[in-house]
Amino acid sequence: MPVSLSFLSQQAASWQDLTPSVHWAQSHQRAPQFEWKRRIYDYELLYVRQGVIKVNLGGESLVVSAGIIILLPAGIQHEIEIISKPNASMLGIHFDFFGELKASRDEDIIVDEKQPLEHDFCTMPIIDAQPLFTFQTLPLPPTGLILMEAIIHEWTQQKLGFQLACRGLLLHLFAQLIRLQTENKRILHPKYEANLIQLVQALDIGYAEKWTTTRMANYLNVHEDYMTKLFKDRMGISPVKYLNSNRHAAAKLLLRETDEQIEAIARMVGYEDIHYFSRVFRQRESMTAFQYRRFSQL
């Protein structure tokens, strides 16, 4: 997307100056009749997990589909409309970069236009003569989604030290987004955009199904090798790695939030071989699925 973001408040900074705070982090679903128009004091990263939304940001209209993350800046009016049926599923994280905003309720984040607090708008860091974030939207790879889910988990549980955990995870997410915005120079041929979005959505929803590269290529009606290239250009990761990351993220969620047996979880997320699932899980997490479950319950 072309860069046309503006920021009410900017501040020269170094990487070491970044001390972000999370003010709100949730996953949520909204139906088409739900719309909101507002300004916020902090920043929000909004990821569309499923469905499509329309965002008017500072007078520019953007259609944001599944697999895409959008940055909503402090002080810039945004309007969001759900255009997919029956709903859209999203992940949202409100934050600042310097621990500026002391937010304990929604009213501390959302601007009351009758009494706006002009000095409360959070600051965008300027590092190496440019804003830290220059993107409007980016395709978010599964590694970024895993970080967002981990932040939401910490924020929701609010166990001892959750603020530290959220800060560390958020800094990791910042690093990923900075790299992505630098690498995201490739322009995909518009002929394949709609079909690629459908494929991404299918992998998001149907990760437990049996997938082959042939089935994936059928979404675009191209050769498997060319499909892989187009997908990687669009999402920054191969379709097989994207699928496996979705399965891994789903497995971690089930391990944290259910008492299902590990073998059953492996089948639920698309692995027929429990030994293969166990090996892949340990490679990704440097611990077994059993150890991960115990660790997440501490």
mmCIF file of C-alpha atoms in Angstrom:
data_model
loop_
_atom_site.group_PDB
_atom_site.id
_atom_site.type_symbol
_atom_site.label_atom_id
_atom_site.label_comp_id
_atom_site.label_asym_id
_atom_site.label_seq_id
_atom_site.Cartn_x
_atom_site.Cartn_y
_atom_site.Cartn_z
ATOM 1 C CA MET A 1 0.000 0.000 0.000
ATOM 2 C CA PRO A 2 1.208 3.560 -0.529
ATOM 3 C CA VAL A 3 2.430 5.277 2.580
ATOM 4 C CA SER A 4 0.265 8.263 3.537
ATOM 5 C CA LEU A 5 0.209 8.026 7.302
ATOM 6 C CA SER A 6 0.515 11.119 9.447
ATOM 7 C CA PHE A 7 1.119 11.308 13.180
ATOM 8 C CA LEU A 8 -0.056 14.026 15.574
ATOM 9 C CA SER A 9 2.956 13.603 17.833
ATOM 10 C CA GLN A 10 6.467 12.495 16.888
ATOM 11 C CA GLN A 11 9.686 12.190 18.860
ATOM 12 C CA ALA A 12 13.267 11.449 17.872
ATOM 13 C CA ALA A 13 14.363 8.285 19.637
ATOM 14 C CA SER A 14 16.779 5.374 19.622
ATOM 15 C CA TRP A 15 15.968 1.681 19.670
ATOM 16 C CA GLN A 16 16.887 1.568 23.355
ATOM 17 C CA ASP A 17 14.264 4.221 24.151
ATOM 18 C CA LEU A 18 11.355 1.962 23.199
ATOM 19 C CA THR A 19 9.455 0.942 26.342
ATOM 20 C CA PRO A 20 5.974 0.080 25.050
ATOM 21 C CA SER A 21 2.926 -0.609 27.196
ATOM 22 C CA VAL A 22 -0.142 -2.623 26.235
ATOM 23 C CA HIS A 23 -3.436 -0.949 27.180
ATOM 24 C CA TRP A 24 -5.924 -3.477 25.782
ATOM 25 C CA ALA A 25 -5.601 -6.769 23.904
ATOM 26 C CA GLN A 26 -8.498 -8.961 22.827
ATOM 27 C CA SER A 27 -9.810 -11.168 20.053
ATOM 28 C CA HIS A 28 -13.344 -10.324 18.991
ATOM 29 C CA GLN A 29 -16.014 -10.927 16.361
ATOM 30 C CA ARG A 30 -18.260 -8.292 14.830
ATOM 31 C CA ALA A 31 -21.337 -8.634 12.605
ATOM 32 C CA PRO A 32 -21.965 -6.451 9.503
ATOM 33 C CA GLN A 33 -24.341 -4.128 11.349
ATOM 34 C CA PHE A 34 -21.522 -3.176 13.728
ATOM 35 C CA GLU A 35 -19.638 -0.001 12.771
ATOM 36 C CA TRP A 36 -17.473 2.367 14.739
ATOM 37 C CA LYS A 37 -16.106 5.842 14.120
ATOM 38 C CA ARG A 38 -13.629 7.331 16.557
ATOM 39 C CA ARG A 39 -10.191 8.632 17.442
ATOM 40 C CA ILE A 40 -7.922 6.974 19.968
ATOM 41 C CA TYR A 41 -5.176 8.328 22.209
ATOM 42 C CA ASP A 42 -2.872 5.382 21.641
ATOM 43 C CA TYR A 43 -2.061 3.143 18.675
ATOM 44 C CA GLU A 44 -3.836 -0.035 17.646
ATOM 45 C CA LEU A 45 -2.661 -3.005 15.627
ATOM 46 C CA LEU A 46 -5.790 -4.640 14.200
ATOM 47 C CA TYR A 47 -5.452 -8.026 12.505
ATOM 48 C CA VAL A 48 -8.251 -9.604 10.463
ATOM 49 C CA ARG A 49 -8.240 -13.326 11.163
ATOM 50 C CA GLN A 50 -11.367 -14.101 9.175
ATOM 51 C CA GLY A 51 -13.641 -12.023 6.942
ATOM 52 C CA VAL A 52 -13.253 -8.574 5.400
ATOM 53 C CA ILE A 53 -13.523 -5.069 6.853
ATOM 54 C CA LYS A 54 -13.528 -1.603 5.302
ATOM 55 C CA VAL A 55 -11.473 1.060 7.053
ATOM 56 C CA ASN A 56 -11.620 4.794 6.386
ATOM 57 C CA LEU A 57 -8.383 6.135 7.821
ATOM 58 C CA GLY A 58 -7.794 9.850 7.692
ATOM 59 C CA GLY A 59 -10.004 10.147 4.601
ATOM 60 C CA GLU A 60 -8.489 7.181 2.736
ATOM 61 C CA SER A 61 -10.601 4.069 2.234
ATOM 62 C CA LEU A 62 -8.952 0.653 2.642
ATOM 63 C CA VAL A 63 -10.384 -2.851 2.292
ATOM 64 C CA VAL A 64 -8.646 -5.180 4.740
ATOM 65 C CA SER A 65 -9.049 -8.918 4.262
ATOM 66 C CA ALA A 66 -8.047 -11.989 6.257
ATOM 67 C CA GLY A 67 -4.343 -12.299 6.942
ATOM 68 C CA ILE A 68 -3.752 -8.527 6.919
ATOM 69 C CA ILE A 69 -2.796 -6.244 9.817
ATOM 70 C CA ILE A 70 -3.566 -2.515 9.838
ATOM 71 C CA LEU A 71 -2.041 0.235 11.979
ATOM 72 C CA LEU A 72 -4.520 2.722 13.464
ATOM 73 C CA PRO A 73 -2.549 5.805 14.611
ATOM 74 C CA ALA A 74 -3.201 8.006 17.612
ATOM 75 C CA GLY A 75 -5.413 11.018 16.947
ATOM 76 C CA ILE A 76 -6.303 10.130 13.340
ATOM 77 C CA GLN A 77 -10.021 9.477 12.879
ATOM 78 C CA HIS A 78 -10.886 6.003 11.671
ATOM 79 C CA GLU A 79 -14.158 4.393 10.665
ATOM 80 C CA ILE A 80 -14.502 0.623 10.504
ATOM 81 C CA GLU A 81 -17.272 -1.265 8.739
ATOM 82 C CA ILE A 82 -17.732 -5.043 8.630
ATOM 83 C CA ILE A 83 -18.468 -6.066 5.047
ATOM 84 C CA SER A 84 -18.232 -9.871 5.269
ATOM 85 C CA LYS A 85 -21.051 -12.149 6.395
ATOM 86 C CA PRO A 86 -21.875 -13.533 8.880
ATOM 87 C CA ASN A 87 -19.093 -11.651 10.702
ATOM 88 C CA ALA A 88 -15.420 -10.761 10.836
ATOM 89 C CA SER A 89 -12.987 -12.141 13.388
ATOM 90 C CA MET A 90 -10.219 -9.781 14.529
ATOM 91 C CA LEU A 91 -7.366 -9.431 16.992
ATOM 92 C CA GLY A 92 -6.687 -5.984 18.419
ATOM 93 C CA ILE A 93 -3.835 -4.627 20.538
ATOM 94 C CA HIS A 94 -3.805 -1.047 21.891
ATOM 95 C CA PHE A 95 -0.372 0.210 22.904
ATOM 96 C CA ASP A 96 2.065 3.090 23.103
ATOM 97 C CA PHE A 97 5.805 3.233 22.439
ATOM 98 C CA PHE A 98 7.099 4.995 25.559
ATOM 99 C CA GLY A 99 4.758 4.002 28.398
ATOM 100 C CA GLU A 100 3.033 7.383 28.102
ATOM 101 C CA LEU A 101 -0.639 6.546 28.556
ATOM 102 C CA LYS A 102 -2.033 5.333 31.866
ATOM 103 C CA ALA A 103 -5.131 3.517 30.672
ATOM 104 C CA SER A 104 -7.316 1.508 33.034
ATOM 105 C CA ARG A 105 -10.623 1.717 31.135
ATOM 106 C CA ASP A 106 -11.932 2.255 27.600
ATOM 107 C CA GLU A 107 -12.549 5.950 28.280
ATOM 108 C CA ASP A 108 -8.802 6.429 28.725
ATOM 109 C CA ILE A 109 -8.192 5.135 25.186
ATOM 110 C CA ILE A 110 -11.107 6.480 23.127
ATOM 111 C CA VAL A 111 -11.286 10.240 22.586
ATOM 112 C CA ASP A 112 -14.349 12.055 23.903
ATOM 113 C CA GLU A 113 -14.712 14.601 21.101
ATOM 114 C CA LYS A 114 -16.588 16.955 23.444
ATOM 115 C CA GLN A 115 -13.515 17.127 25.677
ATOM 116 C CA PRO A 116 -10.437 15.927 23.762
ATOM 117 C CA LEU A 117 -7.213 15.875 25.762
ATOM 118 C CA GLU A 118 -4.780 17.173 23.162
ATOM 119 C CA HIS A 119 -1.687 16.446 25.243
ATOM 120 C CA ASP A 120 -2.588 12.780 25.757
ATOM 121 C CA PHE A 121 -2.082 11.587 22.185
ATOM 122 C CA CYS A 122 0.736 9.057 22.153
ATOM 123 C CA THR A 123 3.961 9.633 20.284
ATOM 124 C CA MET A 124 5.379 7.893 17.211
ATOM 125 C CA PRO A 125 9.143 7.339 17.561
ATOM 126 C CA ILE A 126 11.366 8.692 14.794
ATOM 127 C CA ILE A 127 14.411 6.452 14.434
ATOM 128 C CA ASP A 128 17.090 6.988 11.787
ATOM 129 C CA ALA A 129 15.104 9.964 10.436
ATOM 130 C CA GLN A 130 11.874 8.079 9.756
ATOM 131 C CA PRO A 131 8.838 6.885 11.737
ATOM 132 C CA LEU A 132 9.232 3.455 13.289
ATOM 133 C CA PHE A 133 6.161 2.276 11.369
ATOM 134 C CA THR A 134 5.563 3.534 7.840
ATOM 135 C CA PHE A 135 2.974 0.971 6.743
ATOM 136 C CA GLN A 136 -0.788 1.198 6.594
ATOM 137 C CA THR A 137 -1.376 -2.512 6.033
ATOM 138 C CA LEU A 138 0.850 -5.569 5.861
ATOM 139 C CA PRO A 139 0.330 -9.290 5.311
ATOM 140 C CA LEU A 140 1.093 -10.829 8.696
ATOM 141 C CA PRO A 141 2.866 -14.206 8.682
ATOM 142 C CA PRO A 142 1.866 -16.836 11.248
ATOM 143 C CA THR A 143 4.873 -15.993 13.427
ATOM 144 C CA GLY A 144 3.416 -12.511 13.896
ATOM 145 C CA LEU A 145 -0.021 -13.937 14.620
ATOM 146 C CA ILE A 146 1.478 -16.205 17.283
ATOM 147 C CA LEU A 147 3.008 -13.156 18.972
ATOM 148 C CA MET A 148 -0.322 -11.295 18.896
ATOM 149 C CA GLU A 149 -2.090 -14.305 20.405
ATOM 150 C CA ALA A 150 0.557 -14.561 23.120
ATOM 151 C CA ILE A 151 0.103 -10.878 24.005
ATOM 152 C CA ILE A 152 -3.665 -11.338 24.181
ATOM 153 C CA HIS A 153 -3.213 -14.429 26.356
ATOM 154 C CA GLU A 154 -0.946 -12.562 28.792
ATOM 155 C CA TRP A 155 -3.252 -9.549 28.894
ATOM 156 C CA THR A 156 -6.339 -11.682 29.464
ATOM 157 C CA GLN A 157 -4.789 -13.850 32.188
ATOM 158 C CA GLN A 158 -3.032 -10.912 33.905
ATOM 159 C CA LYS A 159 -0.812 -13.154 35.976
ATOM 160 C CA LEU A 160 2.125 -11.808 37.952
ATOM 161 C CA GLY A 161 4.526 -10.023 35.609
ATOM 162 C CA PHE A 162 2.136 -9.894 32.654
ATOM 163 C CA GLN A 163 3.132 -6.297 31.868
ATOM 164 C CA LEU A 164 6.752 -7.384 31.418
ATOM 165 C CA ALA A 165 5.690 -10.323 29.260
ATOM 166 C CA CYS A 166 3.478 -8.078 27.112
ATOM 167 C CA ARG A 167 6.305 -5.575 26.648
ATOM 168 C CA GLY A 168 8.769 -8.246 25.575
ATOM 169 C CA LEU A 169 6.319 -9.853 23.159
ATOM 170 C CA LEU A 170 5.330 -6.465 21.750
ATOM 171 C CA LEU A 171 8.959 -5.517 21.099
ATOM 172 C CA HIS A 172 9.400 -8.828 19.287
ATOM 173 C CA LEU A 173 6.303 -8.045 17.207
ATOM 174 C CA PHE A 174 7.685 -4.560 16.448
ATOM 175 C CA ALA A 175 10.876 -6.134 15.092
ATOM 176 C CA GLN A 176 8.879 -8.430 12.816
ATOM 177 C CA LEU A 177 6.729 -5.588 11.495
ATOM 178 C CA ILE A 178 9.757 -3.369 10.832
ATOM 179 C CA ARG A 179 11.369 -6.138 8.794
ATOM 180 C CA LEU A 180 8.128 -6.849 6.953
ATOM 181 C CA GLN A 181 7.559 -3.227 5.969
ATOM 182 C CA THR A 182 11.105 -3.118 4.593
ATOM 183 C CA GLU A 183 10.680 -6.339 2.632
ATOM 184 C CA ASN A 184 7.139 -5.624 1.427
ATOM 185 C CA LYS A 185 8.184 -3.865 -1.773
ATOM 186 C CA ARG A 186 6.875 -6.495 -4.155
ATOM 187 C CA ILE A 187 3.678 -5.747 -6.053
ATOM 188 C CA LEU A 188 1.509 -8.756 -6.776
ATOM 189 C CA HIS A 189 -0.206 -9.049 -10.141
ATOM 190 C CA PRO A 190 -3.819 -8.010 -9.381
ATOM 191 C CA LYS A 191 -5.086 -10.947 -11.438
ATOM 192 C CA TYR A 192 -4.348 -13.312 -8.533
ATOM 193 C CA GLU A 193 -5.111 -11.096 -5.525
ATOM 194 C CA ALA A 194 -8.717 -12.203 -4.922
ATOM 195 C CA ASN A 195 -7.935 -15.901 -5.331
ATOM 196 C CA LEU A 196 -4.902 -15.642 -3.063
ATOM 197 C CA ILE A 197 -7.060 -14.056 -0.380
ATOM 198 C CA GLN A 198 -9.498 -16.965 -0.719
ATOM 199 C CA LEU A 199 -6.634 -19.434 -0.339
ATOM 200 C CA VAL A 200 -5.310 -17.657 2.756
ATOM 201 C CA GLN A 201 -8.787 -17.674 4.292
ATOM 202 C CA ALA A 202 -9.195 -21.373 3.485
ATOM 203 C CA LEU A 203 -5.883 -22.167 5.200
ATOM 204 C CA ASP A 204 -6.908 -20.035 8.191
ATOM 205 C CA ILE A 205 -10.267 -21.755 8.610
ATOM 206 C CA GLY A 206 -9.556 -25.256 7.312
ATOM 207 C CA TYR A 207 -6.053 -25.829 8.676
ATOM 208 C CA ALA A 208 -7.155 -29.234 10.026
ATOM 209 C CA GLU A 209 -8.122 -30.474 6.565
ATOM 210 C CA LYS A 210 -5.866 -32.517 4.291
ATOM 211 C CA TRP A 211 -3.963 -30.081 2.065
ATOM 212 C CA THR A 212 -1.657 -30.648 -0.887
ATOM 213 C CA THR A 213 0.102 -28.086 -3.048
ATOM 214 C CA THR A 214 -2.079 -29.307 -5.920
ATOM 215 C CA ARG A 215 -5.222 -28.387 -4.004
ATOM 216 C CA MET A 216 -3.727 -24.999 -3.132
ATOM 217 C CA ALA A 217 -2.738 -24.335 -6.755
ATOM 218 C CA ASN A 218 -6.301 -25.058 -7.876
ATOM 219 C CA TYR A 219 -7.432 -21.895 -6.075
ATOM 220 C CA LEU A 220 -5.323 -19.856 -8.500
ATOM 221 C CA ASN A 221 -5.541 -22.216 -11.484
ATOM 222 C CA VAL A 222 -1.759 -22.116 -11.890
ATOM 223 C CA HIS A 223 1.143 -24.559 -11.566
ATOM 224 C CA GLU A 224 2.107 -25.543 -8.033
ATOM 225 C CA ASP A 225 5.540 -23.898 -8.250
ATOM 226 C CA TYR A 226 4.053 -20.615 -9.478
ATOM 227 C CA MET A 227 1.375 -20.739 -6.776
ATOM 228 C CA THR A 228 4.109 -21.090 -4.161
ATOM 229 C CA LYS A 229 5.954 -18.078 -5.578
ATOM 230 C CA LEU A 230 2.799 -15.926 -5.673
ATOM 231 C CA PHE A 231 1.847 -16.941 -2.140
ATOM 232 C CA LYS A 232 5.307 -16.185 -0.785
ATOM 233 C CA ASP A 233 5.338 -12.795 -2.537
ATOM 234 C CA ARG A 234 1.978 -11.973 -0.928
ATOM 235 C CA MET A 235 2.459 -13.415 2.558
ATOM 236 C CA GLY A 236 6.235 -13.500 2.990
ATOM 237 C CA ILE A 237 6.166 -17.251 3.695
ATOM 238 C CA SER A 238 5.489 -20.411 1.690
ATOM 239 C CA PRO A 239 1.925 -21.829 1.784
ATOM 240 C CA VAL A 240 3.092 -25.058 3.447
ATOM 241 C CA LYS A 241 4.890 -23.156 6.202
ATOM 242 C CA TYR A 242 1.843 -20.886 6.573
ATOM 243 C CA LEU A 243 -0.430 -23.925 6.982
ATOM 244 C CA ASN A 244 1.899 -25.574 9.483
ATOM 245 C CA SER A 245 2.145 -22.345 11.473
ATOM 246 C CA ASN A 246 -1.653 -22.140 11.624
ATOM 247 C CA ARG A 247 -1.779 -25.717 12.878
ATOM 248 C CA HIS A 248 0.919 -25.009 15.437
ATOM 249 C CA ALA A 249 -0.849 -21.883 16.709
ATOM 250 C CA ALA A 250 -4.120 -23.829 17.029
ATOM 251 C CA ALA A 251 -2.363 -26.646 18.886
ATOM 252 C CA LYS A 252 -0.816 -24.211 21.366
ATOM 253 C CA LEU A 253 -4.216 -22.628 21.991
ATOM 254 C CA LEU A 254 -5.812 -26.030 22.651
ATOM 255 C CA LEU A 255 -2.952 -27.034 24.940
ATOM 256 C CA ARG A 256 -3.388 -23.840 26.967
ATOM 257 C CA GLU A 257 -7.156 -23.693 27.141
ATOM 258 C CA THR A 258 -8.455 -27.292 27.045
ATOM 259 C CA ASP A 259 -7.809 -30.603 28.780
ATOM 260 C CA GLU A 260 -7.868 -32.600 25.546
ATOM 261 C CA GLN A 261 -5.261 -35.330 25.275
ATOM 262 C CA ILE A 262 -2.221 -34.360 23.222
ATOM 263 C CA GLU A 263 -2.864 -37.096 20.665
ATOM 264 C CA ALA A 264 -6.416 -35.809 20.181
ATOM 265 C CA ILE A 265 -5.137 -32.243 19.762
ATOM 266 C CA ALA A 266 -2.700 -33.412 17.088
ATOM 267 C CA ARG A 267 -5.599 -34.902 15.105
ATOM 268 C CA MET A 268 -7.807 -31.854 15.687
ATOM 269 C CA VAL A 269 -5.270 -29.527 14.060
ATOM 270 C CA GLY A 270 -4.518 -31.770 11.081
ATOM 271 C CA TYR A 271 -1.702 -34.130 12.105
ATOM 272 C CA GLU A 272 -2.405 -37.819 11.524
ATOM 273 C CA ASP A 273 0.909 -38.958 13.023
ATOM 274 C CA ILE A 274 1.341 -38.096 16.717
ATOM 275 C CA HIS A 275 5.080 -38.758 16.511
ATOM 276 C CA TYR A 276 5.480 -36.274 13.667
ATOM 277 C CA PHE A 277 3.396 -33.725 15.572
ATOM 278 C CA SER A 278 5.547 -34.206 18.675
ATOM 279 C CA ARG A 279 8.765 -33.798 16.700
ATOM 280 C CA VAL A 280 7.563 -30.641 14.925
ATOM 281 C CA PHE A 281 6.247 -29.133 18.169
ATOM 282 C CA ARG A 282 9.539 -29.694 19.951
ATOM 283 C CA GLN A 283 11.492 -28.182 17.046
ATOM 284 C CA ARG A 284 9.360 -25.029 17.171
ATOM 285 C CA GLU A 285 9.073 -24.564 20.926
ATOM 286 C CA SER A 286 12.255 -26.237 22.230
ATOM 287 C CA MET A 287 10.017 -28.220 24.579
ATOM 288 C CA THR A 288 7.472 -31.008 24.305
ATOM 289 C CA ALA A 289 3.736 -30.366 24.028
ATOM 290 C CA PHE A 290 3.329 -31.759 27.552
ATOM 291 C CA GLN A 291 5.982 -29.396 28.901
ATOM 292 C CA TYR A 292 4.365 -26.463 27.061
ATOM 293 C CA ARG A 293 0.998 -27.238 28.643
ATOM 294 C CA ARG A 294 2.509 -27.370 32.128
ATOM 295 C CA PHE A 295 4.505 -24.177 31.547
ATOM 296 C CA SER A 296 1.433 -22.263 30.308
ATOM 297 C CA GLN A 297 -0.492 -23.192 33.452
ATOM 298 C CA LEU A 298 2.074 -21.778 35.881
#
